[in-house]
PDB file of C-alpha atoms in Angstrom:
ATOM      1  CA  MET A   1     -37.865  21.138 -40.256  1.00 48.00           C
ATOM      2  CA  GLU A   2     -39.701  22.294 -43.347  1.00 44.00           C
ATOM      3  CA  HIS A   3     -40.219  25.927 -42.479  1.00 50.00           C
ATOM      4  CA  ASN A   4     -39.201  29.113 -44.225  1.00 48.00           C
ATOM      5  CA  HIS A   5     -36.917  29.868 -41.334  1.00 53.00           C
ATOM      6  CA  VAL A   6     -36.377  33.302 -39.945  1.00 55.00           C
ATOM      7  CA  HIS A   7     -33.186  34.711 -41.346  1.00 52.00           C
ATOM      8  CA  HIS A   8     -31.654  37.151 -38.919  1.00 53.00           C
ATOM      9  CA  GLY A   9     -28.928  38.284 -41.241  1.00 55.00           C
ATOM     10  CA  SER A  10     -25.285  37.367 -41.424  1.00 57.00           C
ATOM     11  CA  GLY A  11     -21.827  38.848 -41.405  1.00 62.00           C
ATOM     12  CA  PRO A  12     -19.627  40.437 -38.756  1.00 66.00           C
ATOM     13  CA  SER A  13     -21.608  43.703 -38.646  1.00 73.00           C
ATOM     14  CA  PHE A  14     -24.841  41.862 -37.905  1.00 71.00           C
ATOM     15  CA  GLU A  15     -23.212  39.781 -35.173  1.00 74.00           C
ATOM     16  CA  ILE A  16     -21.747  42.938 -33.635  1.00 78.00           C
ATOM     17  CA  SER A  17     -25.148  44.638 -33.644  1.00 80.00           C
ATOM     18  CA  LEU A  18     -26.615  41.626 -31.830  1.00 79.00           C
ATOM     19  CA  ALA A  19     -23.759  41.564 -29.323  1.00 86.00           C
ATOM     20  CA  LEU A  20     -23.956  45.290 -28.561  1.00 91.00           C
ATOM     21  CA  PRO A  21     -26.836  45.107 -26.008  1.00 90.00           C
ATOM     22  CA  PHE A  22     -25.006  42.373 -24.084  1.00 92.00           C
ATOM     23  CA  VAL A  23     -21.767  44.348 -24.030  1.00 94.00           C
ATOM     24  CA  LEU A  24     -23.675  47.415 -22.837  1.00 95.00           C
ATOM     25  CA  ALA A  25     -25.331  45.362 -20.082  1.00 95.00           C
ATOM     26  CA  VAL A  26     -21.920  44.343 -18.741  1.00 96.00           C
ATOM     27  CA  LEU A  27     -20.457  47.841 -19.033  1.00 97.00           C
ATOM     28  CA  ILE A  28     -23.449  49.503 -17.326  1.00 96.00           C
ATOM     29  CA  TYR A  29     -23.305  47.007 -14.460  1.00 96.00           C
ATOM     30  CA  ILE A  30     -19.584  47.624 -13.937  1.00 96.00           C
ATOM     31  CA  LEU A  31     -20.122  51.411 -14.124  1.00 95.00           C
ATOM     32  CA  LEU A  32     -22.886  51.239 -11.504  1.00 95.00           C
ATOM     33  CA  ALA A  33     -20.641  49.177  -9.240  1.00 95.00           C
ATOM     34  CA  LEU A  34     -17.809  51.690  -9.573  1.00 94.00           C
ATOM     35  CA  VAL A  35     -20.139  54.575  -8.723  1.00 93.00           C
ATOM     36  CA  SER A  36     -21.519  52.596  -5.785  1.00 92.00           C
ATOM     37  CA  ASN A  37     -18.020  51.899  -4.452  1.00 92.00           C
ATOM     38  CA  ARG A  38     -17.450  55.624  -3.932  1.00 90.00           C
ATOM     39  CA  ARG A  39     -20.177  55.814  -1.287  1.00 86.00           C
ATOM     40  CA  HIS A  40     -20.484  52.286   0.076  1.00 87.00           C
ATOM     41  CA  LYS A  41     -18.479  49.175   0.825  1.00 90.00           C
ATOM     42  CA  ARG A  42     -16.899  47.683  -2.275  1.00 93.00           C
ATOM     43  CA  TRP A  43     -19.316  45.700  -4.398  1.00 95.00           C
ATOM     44  CA  PRO A  44     -18.367  41.983  -4.097  1.00 95.00           C
ATOM     45  CA  PHE A  45     -16.237  40.660  -6.929  1.00 95.00           C
ATOM     46  CA  TYR A  46     -18.290  37.483  -7.235  1.00 96.00           C
ATOM     47  CA  ARG A  47     -21.323  39.595  -8.092  1.00 96.00           C
ATOM     48  CA  TYR A  48     -19.466  40.892 -11.171  1.00 96.00           C
ATOM     49  CA  LEU A  49     -18.768  37.301 -12.195  1.00 97.00           C
ATOM     50  CA  TYR A  50     -22.405  36.285 -11.760  1.00 97.00           C
ATOM     51  CA  TRP A  51     -23.471  39.171 -13.998  1.00 97.00           C
ATOM     52  CA  ILE A  52     -20.844  38.629 -16.674  1.00 97.00           C
ATOM     53  CA  PHE A  53     -21.482  34.887 -16.943  1.00 97.00           C
ATOM     54  CA  GLY A  54     -25.239  35.475 -16.805  1.00 96.00           C
ATOM     55  CA  VAL A  55     -25.081  37.893 -19.721  1.00 96.00           C
ATOM     56  CA  LEU A  56     -22.765  35.491 -21.548  1.00 95.00           C
ATOM     57  CA  SER A  57     -25.224  32.625 -21.040  1.00 95.00           C
ATOM     58  CA  ALA A  58     -28.080  34.678 -22.471  1.00 94.00           C
ATOM     59  CA  SER A  59     -25.967  35.766 -25.429  1.00 93.00           C
ATOM     60  CA  ILE A  60     -25.039  32.166 -26.295  1.00 91.00           C
ATOM     61  CA  ALA A  61     -28.707  31.489 -27.022  1.00 87.00           C
ATOM     62  CA  LEU A  62     -29.004  34.475 -29.353  1.00 87.00           C
ATOM     63  CA  ILE A  63     -25.581  34.935 -30.970  1.00 87.00           C
ATOM     64  CA  GLY A  64     -23.109  32.531 -32.497  1.00 84.00           C
ATOM     65  CA  PRO A  65     -23.195  28.914 -33.686  1.00 86.00           C
ATOM     66  CA  ILE A  66     -25.803  27.565 -31.245  1.00 87.00           C
ATOM     67  CA  ALA A  67     -28.199  30.401 -32.084  1.00 85.00           C
ATOM     68  CA  ASN A  68     -27.687  29.911 -35.827  1.00 84.00           C
ATOM     69  CA  LEU A  69     -28.215  26.143 -35.668  1.00 87.00           C
ATOM     70  CA  ALA A  70     -31.249  26.555 -33.401  1.00 84.00           C
ATOM     71  CA  HIS A  71     -33.255  27.985 -36.315  1.00 81.00           C
ATOM     72  CA  GLU A  72     -33.201  24.633 -38.081  1.00 83.00           C
ATOM     73  CA  ASN A  73     -32.377  22.132 -35.373  1.00 89.00           C
ATOM     74  CA  PHE A  74     -34.649  21.589 -32.384  1.00 92.00           C
ATOM     75  CA  THR A  75     -31.836  19.996 -30.378  1.00 92.00           C
ATOM     76  CA  MET A  76     -29.776  23.183 -30.597  1.00 93.00           C
ATOM     77  CA  HIS A  77     -32.890  25.217 -29.860  1.00 92.00           C
ATOM     78  CA  MET A  78     -33.284  23.294 -26.604  1.00 93.00           C
ATOM     79  CA  VAL A  79     -29.632  23.889 -25.688  1.00 94.00           C
ATOM     80  CA  GLY A  80     -30.265  27.591 -26.216  1.00 92.00           C
ATOM     81  CA  HIS A  81     -33.393  27.374 -24.069  1.00 92.00           C
ATOM     82  CA  LEU A  82     -31.358  26.017 -21.146  1.00 93.00           C
ATOM     83  CA  PHE A  83     -28.894  28.903 -21.418  1.00 95.00           C
ATOM     84  CA  LEU A  84     -31.504  31.636 -21.951  1.00 94.00           C
ATOM     85  CA  GLY A  85     -34.392  30.499 -19.763  1.00 93.00           C
ATOM     86  CA  MET A  86     -32.668  28.702 -16.896  1.00 93.00           C
ATOM     87  CA  LEU A  87     -28.928  29.307 -16.443  1.00 95.00           C
ATOM     88  CA  ALA A  88     -28.830  33.012 -17.339  1.00 96.00           C
ATOM     89  CA  PRO A  89     -31.680  33.965 -14.957  1.00 96.00           C
ATOM     90  CA  LEU A  90     -30.085  31.997 -12.111  1.00 96.00           C
ATOM     91  CA  LEU A  91     -26.750  33.777 -12.570  1.00 97.00           C
ATOM     92  CA  LEU A  92     -28.233  37.238 -13.103  1.00 97.00           C
ATOM     93  CA  VAL A  93     -30.454  37.034 -10.030  1.00 96.00           C
ATOM     94  CA  HIS A  94     -27.337  36.282  -7.952  1.00 95.00           C
ATOM     95  CA  ALA A  95     -25.701  39.398  -9.358  1.00 96.00           C
ATOM     96  CA  ALA A  96     -28.294  41.369  -7.313  1.00 96.00           C
ATOM     97  CA  PRO A  97     -28.779  44.134  -9.929  1.00 95.00           C
ATOM     98  CA  MET A  98     -31.612  45.826  -8.029  1.00 93.00           C
ATOM     99  CA  THR A  99     -29.523  46.064  -4.858  1.00 93.00           C
ATOM    100  CA  LEU A 100     -26.703  47.586  -6.878  1.00 95.00           C
ATOM    101  CA  LEU A 101     -29.066  50.076  -8.490  1.00 94.00           C
ATOM    102  CA  MET A 102     -30.490  51.081  -5.096  1.00 91.00           C
ATOM    103  CA  ARG A 103     -26.973  51.722  -3.776  1.00 91.00           C
ATOM    104  CA  THR A 104     -26.117  53.840  -6.794  1.00 92.00           C
ATOM    105  CA  LEU A 105     -29.172  56.057  -6.935  1.00 90.00           C
ATOM    106  CA  SER A 106     -29.702  59.157  -4.832  1.00 87.00           C
ATOM    107  CA  VAL A 107     -31.883  58.795  -1.739  1.00 88.00           C
ATOM    108  CA  GLY A 108     -34.894  60.324  -3.476  1.00 88.00           C
ATOM    109  CA  SER A 109     -34.585  58.165  -6.572  1.00 88.00           C
ATOM    110  CA  ALA A 110     -34.009  55.045  -4.454  1.00 88.00           C
ATOM    111  CA  ARG A 111     -37.206  55.764  -2.530  1.00 89.00           C
ATOM    112  CA  ARG A 112     -39.160  56.161  -5.785  1.00 90.00           C
ATOM    113  CA  LEU A 113     -37.737  52.867  -7.024  1.00 88.00           C
ATOM    114  CA  SER A 114     -38.672  51.264  -3.714  1.00 88.00           C
ATOM    115  CA  ARG A 115     -42.272  52.436  -4.170  1.00 90.00           C
ATOM    116  CA  VAL A 116     -42.295  50.854  -7.634  1.00 89.00           C
ATOM    117  CA  LEU A 117     -41.074  47.562  -6.178  1.00 88.00           C
ATOM    118  CA  LYS A 118     -43.888  47.677  -3.627  1.00 90.00           C
ATOM    119  CA  SER A 119     -46.544  48.466  -6.254  1.00 90.00           C
ATOM    120  CA  LEU A 120     -49.401  46.108  -7.089  1.00 91.00           C
ATOM    121  CA  PRO A 121     -48.243  45.183 -10.643  1.00 90.00           C
ATOM    122  CA  VAL A 122     -44.776  44.198  -9.386  1.00 90.00           C
ATOM    123  CA  SER A 123     -46.297  42.183  -6.546  1.00 91.00           C
ATOM    124  CA  ILE A 124     -48.477  40.309  -9.041  1.00 92.00           C
ATOM    125  CA  TYR A 125     -45.677  39.469 -11.478  1.00 90.00           C
ATOM    126  CA  CYS A 126     -43.287  38.467  -8.662  1.00 90.00           C
ATOM    127  CA  HIS A 127     -45.824  36.212  -6.954  1.00 94.00           C
ATOM    128  CA  PRO A 128     -44.483  32.626  -7.069  1.00 95.00           C
ATOM    129  CA  VAL A 129     -47.723  31.297  -8.597  1.00 96.00           C
ATOM    130  CA  VAL A 130     -47.879  33.918 -11.349  1.00 96.00           C
ATOM    131  CA  ALA A 131     -44.153  33.667 -12.097  1.00 95.00           C
ATOM    132  CA  SER A 132     -44.364  29.863 -12.289  1.00 95.00           C
ATOM    133  CA  ILE A 133     -47.343  29.981 -14.643  1.00 95.00           C
ATOM    134  CA  LEU A 134     -45.598  32.521 -16.889  1.00 95.00           C
ATOM    135  CA  ASN A 135     -42.433  30.419 -16.915  1.00 94.00           C
ATOM    136  CA  ILE A 136     -43.597  26.799 -17.142  1.00 94.00           C
ATOM    137  CA  GLY A 137     -47.001  27.574 -18.631  1.00 94.00           C
ATOM    138  CA  GLY A 138     -45.343  29.587 -21.373  1.00 93.00           C
ATOM    139  CA  LEU A 139     -43.164  26.616 -22.278  1.00 94.00           C
ATOM    140  CA  TRP A 140     -46.189  24.325 -22.469  1.00 95.00           C
ATOM    141  CA  VAL A 141     -47.873  26.770 -24.844  1.00 94.00           C
ATOM    142  CA  LEU A 142     -44.717  27.082 -26.922  1.00 94.00           C
ATOM    143  CA  TYR A 143     -44.117  23.362 -27.428  1.00 93.00           C
ATOM    144  CA  THR A 144     -47.641  21.920 -27.457  1.00 93.00           C
ATOM    145  CA  THR A 145     -49.196  24.356 -29.923  1.00 92.00           C
ATOM    146  CA  GLU A 146     -48.152  25.690 -33.326  1.00 92.00           C
ATOM    147  CA  LEU A 147     -46.373  28.601 -31.665  1.00 93.00           C
ATOM    148  CA  TYR A 148     -42.929  27.016 -32.014  1.00 91.00           C
ATOM    149  CA  SER A 149     -43.485  26.470 -35.734  1.00 89.00           C
ATOM    150  CA  LEU A 150     -44.894  29.959 -36.251  1.00 90.00           C
ATOM    151  CA  MET A 151     -42.027  31.723 -34.498  1.00 88.00           C
ATOM    152  CA  GLN A 152     -39.537  30.127 -36.893  1.00 83.00           C
ATOM    153  CA  ASP A 153     -41.247  31.975 -39.738  1.00 83.00           C
ATOM    154  CA  ASN A 154     -41.804  35.323 -38.063  1.00 85.00           C
ATOM    155  CA  LEU A 155     -38.956  37.478 -36.790  1.00 84.00           C
ATOM    156  CA  LEU A 156     -41.097  39.621 -34.477  1.00 89.00           C
ATOM    157  CA  LEU A 157     -42.717  36.549 -32.935  1.00 91.00           C
ATOM    158  CA  HIS A 158     -39.272  34.990 -32.590  1.00 89.00           C
ATOM    159  CA  ILE A 159     -38.047  37.992 -30.607  1.00 89.00           C
ATOM    160  CA  VAL A 160     -41.194  38.101 -28.441  1.00 93.00           C
ATOM    161  CA  VAL A 161     -40.913  34.396 -27.553  1.00 93.00           C
ATOM    162  CA  HIS A 162     -37.234  34.614 -26.625  1.00 93.00           C
ATOM    163  CA  THR A 163     -37.829  37.760 -24.587  1.00 93.00           C
ATOM    164  CA  HIS A 164     -40.662  36.042 -22.752  1.00 95.00           C
ATOM    165  CA  VAL A 165     -38.576  32.913 -22.081  1.00 94.00           C
ATOM    166  CA  PHE A 166     -35.810  35.007 -20.512  1.00 95.00           C
ATOM    167  CA  LEU A 167     -38.022  37.386 -18.500  1.00 95.00           C
ATOM    168  CA  ALA A 168     -40.286  34.577 -17.265  1.00 95.00           C
ATOM    169  CA  GLY A 169     -37.251  32.555 -16.205  1.00 95.00           C
ATOM    170  CA  TYR A 170     -35.842  35.580 -14.400  1.00 95.00           C
ATOM    171  CA  LEU A 171     -39.128  36.351 -12.612  1.00 95.00           C
ATOM    172  CA  TYR A 172     -39.505  32.713 -11.610  1.00 95.00           C
ATOM    173  CA  THR A 173     -35.994  32.529 -10.138  1.00 96.00           C
ATOM    174  CA  LEU A 174     -36.543  35.893  -8.440  1.00 93.00           C
ATOM    175  CA  SER A 175     -39.777  34.647  -6.857  1.00 95.00           C
ATOM    176  CA  ILE A 176     -38.090  31.546  -5.396  1.00 94.00           C
ATOM    177  CA  LEU A 177     -34.712  32.925  -4.294  1.00 93.00           C
ATOM    178  CA  TYR A 178     -34.615  36.204  -2.402  1.00 93.00           C
ATOM    179  CA  ILE A 179     -31.314  37.871  -3.322  1.00 92.00           C
ATOM    180  CA  ASP A 180     -32.495  41.420  -4.094  1.00 89.00           C
ATOM    181  CA  PRO A 181     -34.917  43.360  -1.860  1.00 83.00           C
ATOM    182  CA  ALA A 182     -38.278  41.572  -1.959  1.00 82.00           C
ATOM    183  CA  PRO A 183     -41.081  43.703  -0.468  1.00 83.00           C
ATOM    184  CA  HIS A 184     -43.629  40.938  -1.040  1.00 85.00           C
ATOM    185  CA  ARG A 185     -42.161  37.892   0.695  1.00 89.00           C
ATOM    186  CA  TYR A 186     -43.722  34.460   0.943  1.00 94.00           C
ATOM    187  CA  SER A 187     -42.924  31.605   3.306  1.00 95.00           C
ATOM    188  CA  TYR A 188     -40.319  28.963   2.549  1.00 95.00           C
ATOM    189  CA  ILE A 189     -42.967  26.238   2.664  1.00 96.00           C
ATOM    190  CA  PHE A 190     -45.130  28.023   0.099  1.00 96.00           C
ATOM    191  CA  ARG A 191     -42.167  28.632  -2.217  1.00 96.00           C
ATOM    192  CA  ALA A 192     -41.007  25.023  -1.762  1.00 96.00           C
ATOM    193  CA  VAL A 193     -44.422  23.787  -2.909  1.00 96.00           C
ATOM    194  CA  MET A 194     -44.315  26.041  -5.972  1.00 95.00           C
ATOM    195  CA  LEU A 195     -40.751  24.921  -6.692  1.00 95.00           C
ATOM    196  CA  ILE A 196     -41.727  21.237  -6.576  1.00 95.00           C
ATOM    197  CA  LEU A 197     -44.798  21.764  -8.770  1.00 95.00           C
ATOM    198  CA  SER A 198     -42.802  23.762 -11.304  1.00 94.00           C
ATOM    199  CA  LEU A 199     -40.038  21.168 -11.469  1.00 93.00           C
ATOM    200  CA  ALA A 200     -42.626  18.442 -11.984  1.00 94.00           C
ATOM    201  CA  ALA A 201     -44.338  20.387 -14.772  1.00 95.00           C
ATOM    202  CA  HIS A 202     -40.979  21.026 -16.452  1.00 94.00           C
ATOM    203  CA  GLY A 203     -40.042  17.333 -16.259  1.00 93.00           C
ATOM    204  CA  ILE A 204     -43.419  16.201 -17.591  1.00 95.00           C
ATOM    205  CA  LEU A 205     -43.148  18.654 -20.495  1.00 95.00           C
ATOM    206  CA  SER A 206     -39.733  17.290 -21.461  1.00 94.00           C
ATOM    207  CA  LYS A 207     -41.186  13.762 -21.575  1.00 94.00           C
ATOM    208  CA  TYR A 208     -44.186  15.005 -23.558  1.00 95.00           C
ATOM    209  CA  ILE A 209     -41.850  16.578 -26.123  1.00 95.00           C
ATOM    210  CA  TYR A 210     -39.983  13.263 -26.362  1.00 93.00           C
ATOM    211  CA  ALA A 211     -43.187  11.385 -27.194  1.00 93.00           C
ATOM    212  CA  HIS A 212     -45.034  14.160 -29.051  1.00 92.00           C
ATOM    213  CA  PRO A 213     -42.695  16.304 -31.179  1.00 92.00           C
ATOM    214  CA  PRO A 214     -43.688  19.962 -31.618  1.00 91.00           C
ATOM    215  CA  VAL A 215     -45.225  20.826 -34.979  1.00 87.00           C
ATOM    216  CA  GLY A 216     -42.622  20.574 -37.741  1.00 85.00           C
ATOM    217  CA  VAL A 217     -39.937  18.946 -35.575  1.00 90.00           C
ATOM    218  CA  PRO A 218     -38.558  15.521 -36.643  1.00 91.00           C
ATOM    219  CA  SER A 219     -39.030  12.842 -34.018  1.00 92.00           C
ATOM    220  CA  GLU A 220     -35.286  12.181 -33.554  1.00 92.00           C
ATOM    221  CA  GLN A 221     -34.653  15.872 -32.836  1.00 92.00           C
ATOM    222  CA  ALA A 222     -37.608  15.981 -30.448  1.00 93.00           C
ATOM    223  CA  GLU A 223     -36.293  12.946 -28.567  1.00 93.00           C
ATOM    224  CA  THR A 224     -32.829  14.436 -28.185  1.00 94.00           C
ATOM    225  CA  GLY A 225     -34.263  17.834 -27.316  1.00 93.00           C
ATOM    226  CA  GLY A 226     -36.572  16.301 -24.723  1.00 93.00           C
ATOM    227  CA  MET A 227     -33.649  14.527 -23.082  1.00 94.00           C
ATOM    228  CA  ILE A 228     -31.589  17.729 -23.041  1.00 94.00           C
ATOM    229  CA  MET A 229     -34.493  19.572 -21.467  1.00 93.00           C
ATOM    230  CA  TYR A 230     -34.957  16.808 -18.888  1.00 92.00           C
ATOM    231  CA  TYR A 231     -31.352  16.113 -17.851  1.00 93.00           C
ATOM    232  CA  GLY A 232     -29.927  19.572 -18.559  1.00 90.00           C
ATOM    233  CA  GLY A 233     -32.841  21.157 -16.743  1.00 88.00           C
ATOM    234  CA  ASP A 234     -32.248  18.824 -13.815  1.00 88.00           C
ATOM    235  CA  MET A 235     -28.688  20.094 -13.446  1.00 92.00           C
ATOM    236  CA  VAL A 236     -29.764  23.733 -13.231  1.00 92.00           C
ATOM    237  CA  GLU A 237     -32.710  22.834 -11.007  1.00 92.00           C
ATOM    238  CA  LEU A 238     -30.447  20.946  -8.593  1.00 93.00           C
ATOM    239  CA  VAL A 239     -28.423  24.121  -8.134  1.00 95.00           C
ATOM    240  CA  LEU A 240     -31.639  26.077  -7.600  1.00 94.00           C
ATOM    241  CA  ILE A 241     -32.842  23.539  -5.009  1.00 95.00           C
ATOM    242  CA  PHE A 242     -29.491  23.623  -3.186  1.00 95.00           C
ATOM    243  CA  LEU A 243     -29.464  27.421  -2.999  1.00 95.00           C
ATOM    244  CA  PHE A 244     -33.087  27.539  -1.871  1.00 95.00           C
ATOM    245  CA  CYS A 245     -32.448  24.976   0.897  1.00 95.00           C
ATOM    246  CA  GLN A 246     -29.317  26.853   1.920  1.00 94.00           C
ATOM    247  CA  GLN A 247     -31.333  30.056   2.342  1.00 93.00           C
ATOM    248  CA  TRP A 248     -33.991  28.153   4.270  1.00 94.00           C
ATOM    249  CA  TYR A 249     -31.404  26.560   6.569  1.00 93.00           C
ATOM    250  CA  LYS A 250     -29.776  29.899   7.347  1.00 90.00           C
ATOM    251  CA  ALA A 251     -33.146  31.491   8.079  1.00 89.00           C
ATOM    252  CA  ALA A 252     -34.329  28.624  10.305  1.00 86.00           C
ATOM    253  CA  ARG A 253     -31.183  27.738  12.245  1.00 79.00           C
ATOM    254  CA  PRO A 254     -31.239  28.658  15.927  1.00 75.00           C
ATOM    255  CA  ARG A 255     -29.462  31.832  16.866  1.00 69.00           C
ATOM    256  CA  THR A 256     -26.555  31.534  19.305  1.00 63.00           C
ATOM    257  CA  VAL A 257     -27.452  32.988  22.688  1.00 55.00           C
ATOM    258  CA  VAL A 258     -24.542  34.647  24.386  1.00 52.00           C
ATOM    259  CA  SER A 259     -24.908  34.939  28.127  1.00 51.00           C
ATOM    260  CA  ILE A 260     -22.859  37.506  29.950  1.00 48.00           C
ATOM    261  CA  THR A 261     -21.991  36.695  33.514  1.00 47.00           C
ATOM    262  CA  GLN A 262     -20.695  39.353  35.748  1.00 44.00           C
TER     263      GLN A 262
END
């Protein structure tokens, strides 16, 4: 690419400053779980693992060799996108952070948080249609306009885009899979339709990138990046589909009727 790329700094101190928020996220989660264990049943160990690997996945896209190469290589950028926008949200949603927070807070604070979750703005952002548009629509804007090229030259825009990719991916996963409390629930059929449409839009975008490189991206990098987005995205999406169908099966299976004869 022929941009004046964003230089985020270098050296151990800079890497440590970037890693600090991720370390804090893990430590805060563990602290909340320990506090919760004093009053409730022990927080499941697998939830810790989901959180730790979720945070690690997000950090891979922003710290280290993949993140550094992503500034000049679209292929590496797409690898980072899979970690930040797809895998990390899937893992973090399964860590059930909101459930953990509700267990940790006092009754009064938990009720106030519950009212926030039931509020109109939260219901709008967690609606499957809105979350899908923010997630997939945002990617279309990023790769079919000059936005991708511009963010490589502007640090603030770079941060905004990456933050959006992560949050939109998290909201989208949250709107399809109900792990945490979800005051505004939608039917499995409706969510299945949104899931199928989103997967189709994601697949079409990956093929579009293959044929029409984003501004400033060499064609060979766009082709490789498009294939990574297509096949790598399929792998994460297959897991998402399996988990969604598993939830649907459990919710729809007939309940065992136990008859008591005297």
